Tab-separated table of C-alpha atoms in Angstrom:
chain	number	residue	atom	x	y	z
A	1	UNK	CA	0.000	0.000	0.000
A	2	UNK	CA	1.593	3.292	-1.086
A	3	UNK	CA	1.394	6.388	1.090
A	4	UNK	CA	0.029	8.149	-1.993
A	5	UNK	CA	-3.262	6.216	-1.831
A	6	UNK	CA	-3.641	6.680	1.917
A	7	UNK	CA	-3.075	10.403	1.527
A	8	UNK	CA	-5.694	10.685	-1.225
A	9	UNK	CA	-8.166	8.541	0.756
A	10	UNK	CA	-7.992	10.748	3.852
A	11	UNK	CA	-8.408	13.949	1.835
A	12	UNK	CA	-11.311	12.649	-0.264
A	13	UNK	CA	-13.226	11.173	2.695
A	14	UNK	CA	-12.739	14.311	4.796
A	15	UNK	CA	-13.829	16.652	2.016
A	16	UNK	CA	-16.828	14.443	1.190
A	17	UNK	CA	-18.031	14.412	4.811
A	18	UNK	CA	-17.554	18.170	4.968
A	19	UNK	CA	-19.737	18.670	1.887
A	20	UNK	CA	-22.473	16.419	3.295
A	21	UNK	CA	-22.491	18.335	6.582
A	22	UNK	CA	-22.609	21.675	4.777
A	23	UNK	CA	-25.274	20.828	2.175
A	24	UNK	CA	-27.601	18.514	4.114
A	25	UNK	CA	-27.126	19.684	7.712
A	26	UNK	CA	-26.274	23.355	7.224
A	27	UNK	CA	-23.007	23.074	9.173
A	28	UNK	CA	-21.333	26.288	8.017
A	29	UNK	CA	-18.430	25.854	10.439
A	30	UNK	CA	-17.192	22.447	9.326
A	31	UNK	CA	-14.773	23.640	6.656
A	32	UNK	CA	-13.411	26.358	8.945
A	33	UNK	CA	-12.737	23.728	11.612
A	34	UNK	CA	-11.077	21.480	9.055
A	35	UNK	CA	-8.859	24.293	7.767
A	36	UNK	CA	-7.936	25.356	11.324
A	37	UNK	CA	-7.047	21.748	12.126
A	38	UNK	CA	-5.021	21.519	8.921
A	39	UNK	CA	-2.886	24.526	9.816
A	40	UNK	CA	-2.543	23.423	13.445
A	41	UNK	CA	-1.341	19.960	12.401
A	42	UNK	CA	1.194	21.290	9.891
A	43	UNK	CA	2.544	23.653	12.531
A	44	UNK	CA	2.667	21.063	15.313
A	45	UNK	CA	4.274	18.432	13.065
A	46	UNK	CA	7.270	20.766	12.770
A	47	UNK	CA	7.255	22.728	16.040
A	48	UNK	CA	6.071	20.002	18.430
A	49	UNK	CA	7.491	16.865	16.786
A	50	UNK	CA	10.303	17.437	14.296
A	51	UNK	CA	12.185	20.259	16.039
A	52	UNK	CA	12.136	18.729	19.555
A	53	UNK	CA	13.197	15.456	17.947
A	54	UNK	CA	16.382	17.049	16.604
A	55	UNK	CA	18.025	17.242	20.024
A	56	UNK	CA	16.938	13.734	21.020
A	57	UNK	CA	18.062	12.327	17.677
A	58	UNK	CA	21.402	14.118	17.790
A	59	UNK	CA	22.205	12.836	21.283
A	60	UNK	CA	21.138	9.215	20.847
A	61	UNK	CA	22.585	8.741	17.377
A	62	UNK	CA	25.806	10.210	18.711
A	63	UNK	CA	25.741	7.611	21.489
A	64	UNK	CA	24.903	4.897	18.945
A	65	UNK	CA	27.921	5.888	16.871
A	66	UNK	CA	30.111	5.456	19.949
A	67	UNK	CA	28.476	2.068	20.548
A	68	UNK	CA	29.293	1.021	16.988
A	69	UNK	CA	32.937	2.077	17.273
A	70	UNK	CA	33.247	0.450	20.695
A	71	UNK	CA	31.894	-2.853	19.373
A	72	UNK	CA	28.729	-2.904	21.492
A	73	UNK	CA	26.403	-3.052	18.474
A	74	UNK	CA	28.382	-5.921	16.927
A	75	UNK	CA	28.237	-7.759	20.260
A	76	UNK	CA	24.439	-7.442	20.307
A	77	UNK	CA	24.317	-8.566	16.683
A	78	UNK	CA	26.179	-11.756	17.517
A	79	UNK	CA	24.049	-12.315	20.627
A	80	UNK	CA	20.654	-12.173	18.893
A	81	UNK	CA	21.930	-13.115	15.430
A	82	UNK	CA	20.585	-16.716	15.425
A	83	UNK	CA	17.064	-15.543	16.324
A	84	UNK	CA	16.992	-12.448	14.113
A	85	UNK	CA	18.407	-14.450	11.220
A	86	UNK	CA	15.154	-16.450	11.233
A	87	UNK	CA	12.918	-13.349	11.332
A	88	UNK	CA	15.125	-11.269	9.030
A	89	UNK	CA	16.646	-13.758	6.590
A	90	UNK	CA	17.744	-10.940	4.250
A	91	UNK	CA	19.942	-9.390	6.960
A	92	UNK	CA	23.380	-10.946	7.592
A	93	UNK	CA	23.723	-12.186	11.180
A	94	UNK	CA	26.681	-9.883	11.865
A	95	UNK	CA	25.195	-6.767	10.225
A	96	UNK	CA	25.080	-3.664	12.501
A	97	UNK	CA	21.335	-3.329	11.828
A	98	UNK	CA	20.738	-6.444	13.943
A	99	UNK	CA	22.227	-4.808	17.020
A	100	UNK	CA	20.457	-1.536	16.234
A	101	UNK	CA	17.091	-3.295	16.034
A	102	UNK	CA	17.838	-5.083	19.305
A	103	UNK	CA	18.562	-1.734	20.978
A	104	UNK	CA	15.274	-0.334	19.696
A	105	UNK	CA	13.235	-3.307	20.880
A	106	UNK	CA	14.947	-3.221	24.276
A	107	UNK	CA	14.159	0.493	24.643
A	108	UNK	CA	10.508	-0.160	23.773
A	109	UNK	CA	10.362	-3.086	26.170
A	110	UNK	CA	11.604	-0.928	29.034
A	111	UNK	CA	9.383	2.040	28.182
A	112	UNK	CA	12.319	4.263	27.159
A	113	UNK	CA	10.368	6.269	24.579
A	114	UNK	CA	12.942	9.039	24.163
A	115	UNK	CA	15.621	6.499	23.277
A	116	UNK	CA	13.448	4.108	21.248
A	117	UNK	CA	12.693	6.527	18.397
A	118	UNK	CA	16.263	7.543	17.475
A	119	UNK	CA	17.488	3.976	17.959
A	120	UNK	CA	14.692	2.739	15.684
A	121	UNK	CA	15.468	5.326	13.012
A	122	UNK	CA	19.105	4.256	13.078
A	123	UNK	CA	18.007	0.639	12.632
A	124	UNK	CA	15.775	1.603	9.705
A	125	UNK	CA	18.705	3.362	8.049
A	126	UNK	CA	20.832	0.274	8.592
A	127	UNK	CA	18.198	-1.902	6.918
A	128	UNK	CA	17.985	0.568	4.044
A	129	UNK	CA	21.625	-0.128	3.174
A	130	UNK	CA	20.493	-3.696	2.342
A	131	UNK	CA	17.374	-2.621	0.457
A	132	UNK	CA	17.590	-3.402	-3.256
A	133	UNK	CA	14.720	-1.040	-4.112
A	134	UNK	CA	15.347	2.416	-2.667
A	135	UNK	CA	11.745	3.685	-2.602
A	136	UNK	CA	10.004	0.390	-1.685
A	137	UNK	CA	9.920	-1.139	1.804
A	138	UNK	CA	11.900	-4.367	2.064
A	139	UNK	CA	10.668	-7.455	3.897
A	140	UNK	CA	13.084	-6.753	6.727
A	141	UNK	CA	11.956	-3.159	7.107
A	142	UNK	CA	8.307	-4.250	7.251
A	143	UNK	CA	9.000	-6.926	9.862
A	144	UNK	CA	11.022	-4.478	11.941
A	145	UNK	CA	8.404	-1.723	11.812
A	146	UNK	CA	5.445	-4.007	12.578
A	147	UNK	CA	7.212	-5.422	15.637
A	148	UNK	CA	8.262	-1.933	16.706
A	149	UNK	CA	4.773	-0.443	16.292
A	150	UNK	CA	3.119	-3.249	18.263
A	151	UNK	CA	4.752	-1.634	21.273
A	152	UNK	CA	5.587	-4.585	23.539
A	153	UNK	CA	6.442	-3.001	26.897
A	154	UNK	CA	7.123	-4.137	30.424
A	155	UNK	CA	6.955	-0.724	32.064
A	156	UNK	CA	3.961	1.466	31.043
A	157	UNK	CA	5.386	4.379	33.015
A	158	UNK	CA	3.533	7.277	31.390
A	159	UNK	CA	0.118	5.626	31.812
A	160	UNK	CA	0.807	4.805	35.466
A	161	UNK	CA	1.859	8.412	36.028
A	162	UNK	CA	-1.329	9.785	34.454
A	163	UNK	CA	-3.484	7.479	36.551
A	164	UNK	CA	-1.710	8.709	39.680
A	165	UNK	CA	-2.372	12.320	38.667
A	166	UNK	CA	-6.091	11.527	38.454
A	167	UNK	CA	-6.044	10.120	42.013
A	168	UNK	CA	-6.252	6.422	41.271
A	169	UNK	CA	-6.127	4.352	44.458
A	170	UNK	CA	-3.936	1.861	42.616
A	171	UNK	CA	-2.257	3.452	39.551
A	172	UNK	CA	-0.248	0.313	38.787
A	173	UNK	CA	-3.169	-2.120	38.529
A	174	UNK	CA	-3.083	-1.809	34.719
A	175	UNK	CA	0.498	-3.110	34.755
A	176	UNK	CA	-0.246	-6.771	33.902
A	177	UNK	CA	-3.159	-6.055	31.487
A	178	UNK	CA	-0.930	-3.666	29.485
A	179	UNK	CA	1.834	-6.263	29.210
A	180	UNK	CA	-0.622	-8.950	28.079
A	181	UNK	CA	-2.310	-6.676	25.502
A	182	UNK	CA	0.973	-5.472	23.969
A	183	UNK	CA	2.388	-9.005	23.952
A	184	UNK	CA	-0.631	-10.299	22.024
A	185	UNK	CA	-0.376	-7.379	19.568
A	186	UNK	CA	3.318	-8.120	18.996
A	187	UNK	CA	2.706	-11.838	18.547
A	188	UNK	CA	-0.134	-11.255	16.049
A	189	UNK	CA	1.981	-8.755	14.114
A	190	UNK	CA	4.808	-11.293	13.972
A	191	UNK	CA	2.476	-14.051	12.739
A	192	UNK	CA	0.903	-11.847	10.052
A	193	UNK	CA	4.236	-10.734	8.596
A	194	UNK	CA	5.762	-14.208	8.902
A	195	UNK	CA	2.802	-15.659	6.988
A	196	UNK	CA	3.100	-12.998	4.290
A	197	UNK	CA	6.860	-13.480	3.963
A	198	UNK	CA	6.624	-17.302	4.241
A	199	UNK	CA	8.886	-17.398	7.308
A	200	UNK	CA	8.845	-20.685	9.186
A	201	UNK	CA	8.357	-19.916	12.875
A	202	UNK	CA	8.060	-23.577	13.863
A	203	UNK	CA	11.769	-24.206	14.194
A	204	UNK	CA	13.902	-24.794	17.257
A	205	UNK	CA	15.643	-21.401	17.299
A	206	UNK	CA	12.502	-19.270	17.000
A	207	UNK	CA	10.466	-21.383	19.416
A	208	UNK	CA	13.288	-21.357	21.964
A	209	UNK	CA	13.548	-17.571	21.845
A	210	UNK	CA	9.774	-17.014	21.938
A	211	UNK	CA	9.274	-19.444	24.829
A	212	UNK	CA	12.263	-17.957	26.622
A	213	UNK	CA	10.986	-14.397	26.165
A	214	UNK	CA	7.526	-15.418	27.354
A	215	UNK	CA	9.021	-17.111	30.412
A	216	UNK	CA	11.164	-14.042	31.136
A	217	UNK	CA	8.167	-11.727	30.952
A	218	UNK	CA	6.160	-14.117	33.123
A	219	UNK	CA	8.939	-14.236	35.726
A	220	UNK	CA	9.223	-10.448	35.656
A	221	UNK	CA	5.474	-10.062	36.298
A	222	UNK	CA	5.530	-12.729	39.023
A	223	UNK	CA	8.471	-11.155	40.828
A	224	UNK	CA	7.038	-7.637	40.823
A	225	UNK	CA	3.541	-8.668	41.862
A	226	UNK	CA	4.659	-11.108	44.583
A	227	UNK	CA	7.625	-9.334	46.162
A	228	UNK	CA	6.734	-5.653	45.661
A	229	UNK	CA	3.773	-3.606	46.801
A	230	UNK	CA	1.761	-1.529	44.332
A	231	UNK	CA	3.550	1.649	45.373
A	232	UNK	CA	6.931	-0.088	45.086
A	233	UNK	CA	6.115	-1.284	41.549
A	234	UNK	CA	5.449	2.302	40.462
A	235	UNK	CA	8.650	3.519	42.120
A	236	UNK	CA	10.651	0.630	40.639
A	237	UNK	CA	9.385	1.502	37.135
A	238	UNK	CA	10.538	5.104	37.424
A	239	UNK	CA	13.924	4.338	38.941
A	240	UNK	CA	14.702	1.413	36.622
A	241	UNK	CA	13.873	3.422	33.501
A	242	UNK	CA	15.898	6.458	34.501
A	243	UNK	CA	18.899	4.388	35.569
A	244	UNK	CA	18.782	2.472	32.272
A	245	UNK	CA	18.585	5.681	30.239
A	246	UNK	CA	21.785	6.912	31.883
A	247	UNK	CA	23.527	3.535	32.007
A	248	UNK	CA	23.409	2.924	28.238
A	249	UNK	CA	25.354	6.094	27.273
A	250	UNK	CA	27.791	5.564	30.135
A	251	UNK	CA	28.556	1.952	29.149
A	252	UNK	CA	29.042	2.939	25.493
A	253	UNK	CA	31.334	5.819	26.445
A	254	UNK	CA	33.397	3.602	28.761
A	255	UNK	CA	33.554	0.968	26.035
A	256	UNK	CA	34.803	3.572	23.567
A	257	UNK	CA	37.401	4.779	26.061
A	258	UNK	CA	38.567	1.182	26.512
A	259	UNK	CA	38.926	0.885	22.728
A	260	UNK	CA	40.993	4.087	22.803
A	261	UNK	CA	38.729	6.037	20.457
A	262	UNK	CA	38.032	9.771	20.701
A	263	UNK	CA	34.513	9.379	22.064
A	264	UNK	CA	33.543	13.035	21.758
A	265	UNK	CA	34.565	13.304	18.118
A	266	UNK	CA	32.684	10.096	17.348
A	267	UNK	CA	29.666	11.444	19.254
A	268	UNK	CA	29.658	14.627	17.168
A	269	UNK	CA	29.896	12.581	13.972
A	270	UNK	CA	26.815	10.578	14.951
A	271	UNK	CA	24.959	13.661	16.210
A	272	UNK	CA	25.301	15.263	12.770
A	273	UNK	CA	23.546	12.247	11.276
A	274	UNK	CA	20.743	12.722	13.793
A	275	UNK	CA	20.276	16.335	12.746
A	276	UNK	CA	20.170	15.434	9.046
A	277	UNK	CA	17.641	12.646	9.665
A	278	UNK	CA	15.350	14.947	11.673
A	279	UNK	CA	15.264	17.476	8.837
A	280	UNK	CA	14.640	14.783	6.231
A	281	UNK	CA	11.458	13.490	7.891
A	282	UNK	CA	9.696	16.891	8.103
A	283	UNK	CA	7.950	16.740	4.665
A	284	UNK	CA	6.625	13.238	5.408
A	285	UNK	CA	5.324	14.267	8.826
A	286	UNK	CA	3.688	17.449	7.532
A	287	UNK	CA	1.973	15.688	4.623
A	288	UNK	CA	0.617	12.643	6.437
A	289	UNK	CA	-0.336	14.362	9.700
A	290	UNK	CA	-2.197	17.050	7.755
A	291	UNK	CA	-4.291	14.372	6.052
A	292	UNK	CA	-4.897	12.614	9.376
A	293	UNK	CA	-6.024	15.922	10.897
A	294	UNK	CA	-8.581	16.460	8.139
A	295	UNK	CA	-9.882	12.916	8.557
A	296	UNK	CA	-10.291	13.475	12.293
A	297	UNK	CA	-11.795	16.997	12.302
A	298	UNK	CA	-14.283	16.085	9.558
A	299	UNK	CA	-15.999	13.783	12.058
A	300	UNK	CA	-15.153	10.523	10.267
A	301	UNK	CA	-13.945	8.897	13.490
A	302	UNK	CA	-17.096	9.956	15.350
A	303	UNK	CA	-19.286	8.371	12.694
A	304	UNK	CA	-17.201	5.183	12.841
A	305	UNK	CA	-17.488	4.991	16.623
A	306	UNK	CA	-21.229	5.759	16.602
A	307	UNK	CA	-21.734	3.065	13.984
A	308	UNK	CA	-20.132	0.457	16.239
A	309	UNK	CA	-22.189	1.607	19.229
A	310	UNK	CA	-25.368	1.349	17.146
A	311	UNK	CA	-24.455	-2.141	15.918
A	312	UNK	CA	-23.664	-3.485	19.402
A	313	UNK	CA	-26.888	-2.016	20.818
A	314	UNK	CA	-28.842	-4.730	18.947
A	315	UNK	CA	-26.977	-7.545	20.695
A	316	UNK	CA	-29.017	-8.428	23.767
A	317	UNK	CA	-27.240	-9.395	26.952
A	318	UNK	CA	-23.872	-7.861	26.014
A	319	UNK	CA	-22.188	-5.337	28.284
A	320	UNK	CA	-21.701	-2.312	26.012
A	321	UNK	CA	-19.644	-0.195	28.394
A	322	UNK	CA	-16.604	-0.808	26.214
A	323	UNK	CA	-18.185	1.245	23.408
A	324	UNK	CA	-17.462	4.433	25.395
A	325	UNK	CA	-13.768	3.760	24.851
A	326	UNK	CA	-13.897	2.863	21.146
A	327	UNK	CA	-13.022	6.434	20.031
A	328	UNK	CA	-9.603	5.935	21.649
A	329	UNK	CA	-9.142	2.700	19.701
A	330	UNK	CA	-9.999	4.362	16.386
A	331	UNK	CA	-7.982	7.510	17.048
A	332	UNK	CA	-4.842	5.845	18.450
A	333	UNK	CA	-3.380	4.776	15.069
A	334	UNK	CA	-3.971	8.305	13.734
A	335	UNK	CA	-3.068	10.627	16.584
A	336	UNK	CA	-1.243	9.763	19.777
A	337	UNK	CA	-1.963	13.151	21.357
A	338	UNK	CA	-5.645	12.945	20.412
A	339	UNK	CA	-6.014	9.445	21.859
A	340	UNK	CA	-4.152	10.521	24.979
A	341	UNK	CA	-6.509	13.484	25.408
A	342	UNK	CA	-9.495	11.127	25.145
A	343	UNK	CA	-7.968	8.772	27.687
A	344	UNK	CA	-7.388	11.627	30.132
A	345	UNK	CA	-10.921	12.899	29.587
A	346	UNK	CA	-12.296	9.449	30.438
A	347	UNK	CA	-10.125	9.297	33.567
A	348	UNK	CA	-11.501	12.678	34.602
A	349	UNK	CA	-15.154	12.000	33.656
A	350	UNK	CA	-15.616	8.401	34.791
A	351	UNK	CA	-12.822	8.171	37.348
A	352	UNK	CA	-9.413	6.523	37.073
A	353	UNK	CA	-10.601	3.436	38.963
A	354	UNK	CA	-13.842	2.950	37.018
A	355	UNK	CA	-14.185	0.234	34.396
A	356	UNK	CA	-14.051	2.883	31.649
A	357	UNK	CA	-10.987	4.488	33.251
A	358	UNK	CA	-9.198	1.150	33.453
A	359	UNK	CA	-10.106	0.127	29.903
A	360	UNK	CA	-9.075	3.541	28.553
A	361	UNK	CA	-5.660	3.150	30.178
A	362	UNK	CA	-5.078	-0.379	28.894
A	363	UNK	CA	-6.427	0.428	25.441
A	364	UNK	CA	-4.199	3.468	25.066
A	365	UNK	CA	-1.153	1.380	25.955
A	366	UNK	CA	-2.020	-1.527	23.665
A	367	UNK	CA	-1.634	0.227	20.303
A	368	UNK	CA	0.594	2.838	18.726
A	369	UNK	CA	0.305	5.762	16.320
A	370	UNK	CA	0.619	3.672	13.169
A	371	UNK	CA	0.457	6.438	10.575
A	372	UNK	CA	2.836	8.697	12.487
A	373	UNK	CA	5.315	5.816	12.759
A	374	UNK	CA	4.996	5.079	9.037
A	375	UNK	CA	5.638	8.729	8.151
A	376	UNK	CA	8.541	8.991	10.585
A	377	UNK	CA	10.418	5.762	9.872
A	378	UNK	CA	9.785	5.355	6.161
A	379	UNK	CA	10.239	9.095	5.658
A	380	UNK	CA	13.696	8.898	7.227
A	381	UNK	CA	14.862	6.599	4.402
A	382	UNK	CA	12.654	8.013	1.597
A	383	UNK	CA	10.423	4.935	1.355
A	384	UNK	CA	7.276	5.757	-0.659
A	385	UNK	CA	5.848	2.288	-1.352
A	386	UNK	CA	5.018	0.711	2.014
A	387	UNK	CA	3.517	-2.508	0.540
A	388	UNK	CA	1.565	-4.398	3.226
A	389	UNK	CA	3.227	-2.688	6.224
A	390	UNK	CA	0.216	-0.568	7.201
A	391	UNK	CA	-2.402	-3.380	7.002
A	392	UNK	CA	-0.126	-5.623	9.085
A	393	UNK	CA	0.366	-2.866	11.667
A	394	UNK	CA	-3.384	-2.196	11.841
A	395	UNK	CA	-4.097	-5.913	12.312
A	396	UNK	CA	-1.641	-5.953	15.233
A	397	UNK	CA	-3.350	-2.835	16.630
A	398	UNK	CA	-6.747	-4.526	16.323
A	399	UNK	CA	-5.449	-7.588	18.166
A	400	UNK	CA	-4.180	-5.377	20.976
A	401	UNK	CA	-7.498	-3.512	21.152
A	402	UNK	CA	-9.623	-6.679	21.271
A	403	UNK	CA	-7.315	-8.213	23.881
A	404	UNK	CA	-7.508	-5.016	25.951
A	405	UNK	CA	-11.298	-5.199	26.030
A	406	UNK	CA	-11.358	-8.857	27.103
A	407	UNK	CA	-8.600	-8.320	29.673
A	408	UNK	CA	-10.371	-5.257	31.105
A	409	UNK	CA	-13.550	-7.295	31.632
A	410	UNK	CA	-11.494	-10.061	33.222
A	411	UNK	CA	-9.614	-7.798	35.630
A	412	UNK	CA	-11.904	-4.824	36.263
A	413	UNK	CA	-15.540	-5.542	35.318
């Protein structure tokens, strides 16, 4: 699926809904709202996303460059090479991109959002060096992005913090549901792409890694829930994340010093790459986020949500409380800030410890901003033909959303 068709689809649907509202319902404000949203999104895509990203990108890609020179990335490549070689058969086991992808996944797993994005962009650039078609996403790039966007995380720090702000008696009680929902989304995304790329997952290496990762996550959950109180879990999440964010640069710098390289010069070299990448993605962000804004402000998402509520109202005996949270599910792939605002509004309106408050929290953490990620990561390497990446990512999102609803009923109904 090319970004060109998605872009046209959003514009056409938004304009069509606007015309219907104007002609049949006399809504004379709809086009003004759409235009205001258009200008706000184009401004925020540069001022609120691209420009702040420059500093983060410059720092972390500088650190990554030190890690490469110090041999840390090659070490990670050798460590996970046997497993990644099964999922990414086009990528040599000792290629730097393997270690870069591992760093990105580890940052996501630990909730290190500020580090995950630049590390992921570096990995995407590494995969692009192996891409035989410069403007078309490779199999490896699609697999990497789908697994990245599924957002498997062990420490949903930001959601716990927001729940605490809204006076939840137990802000961390969404801890296990969030892990389960993101794990299912990741697993479904992996299965979809593996099926499409004809990757055999039923072999000893893959099964060993998947079972081992599942056991590790299970042990992590068991340890935290058995040996730590709820307040201690929240405190552990904050401390562990911050220590990790500082430990990674320190270990890379010490490794570079041990290798007798000029770490600051290497850092500056990598930081320049981060600046160039941040500038390169601006046109992609502006174009796609503008289209998403039009789609949202036209009311398309509201109609979609109302349609689902109407359909479920005919099913007798079903608890339809989950339909109050569906707007978050539909908006999350399009706008992270918009979905976050809806989640916070539900926490405020219904209460952080209500069923709706719990489901909103889990649902928000179970999916990611698919179209923003596509614009950001593919834009960084000038990929225009995304093939089946977006459908696969949306399927993973849907799996996370459905799991979130079932888990919320299981834990909080």
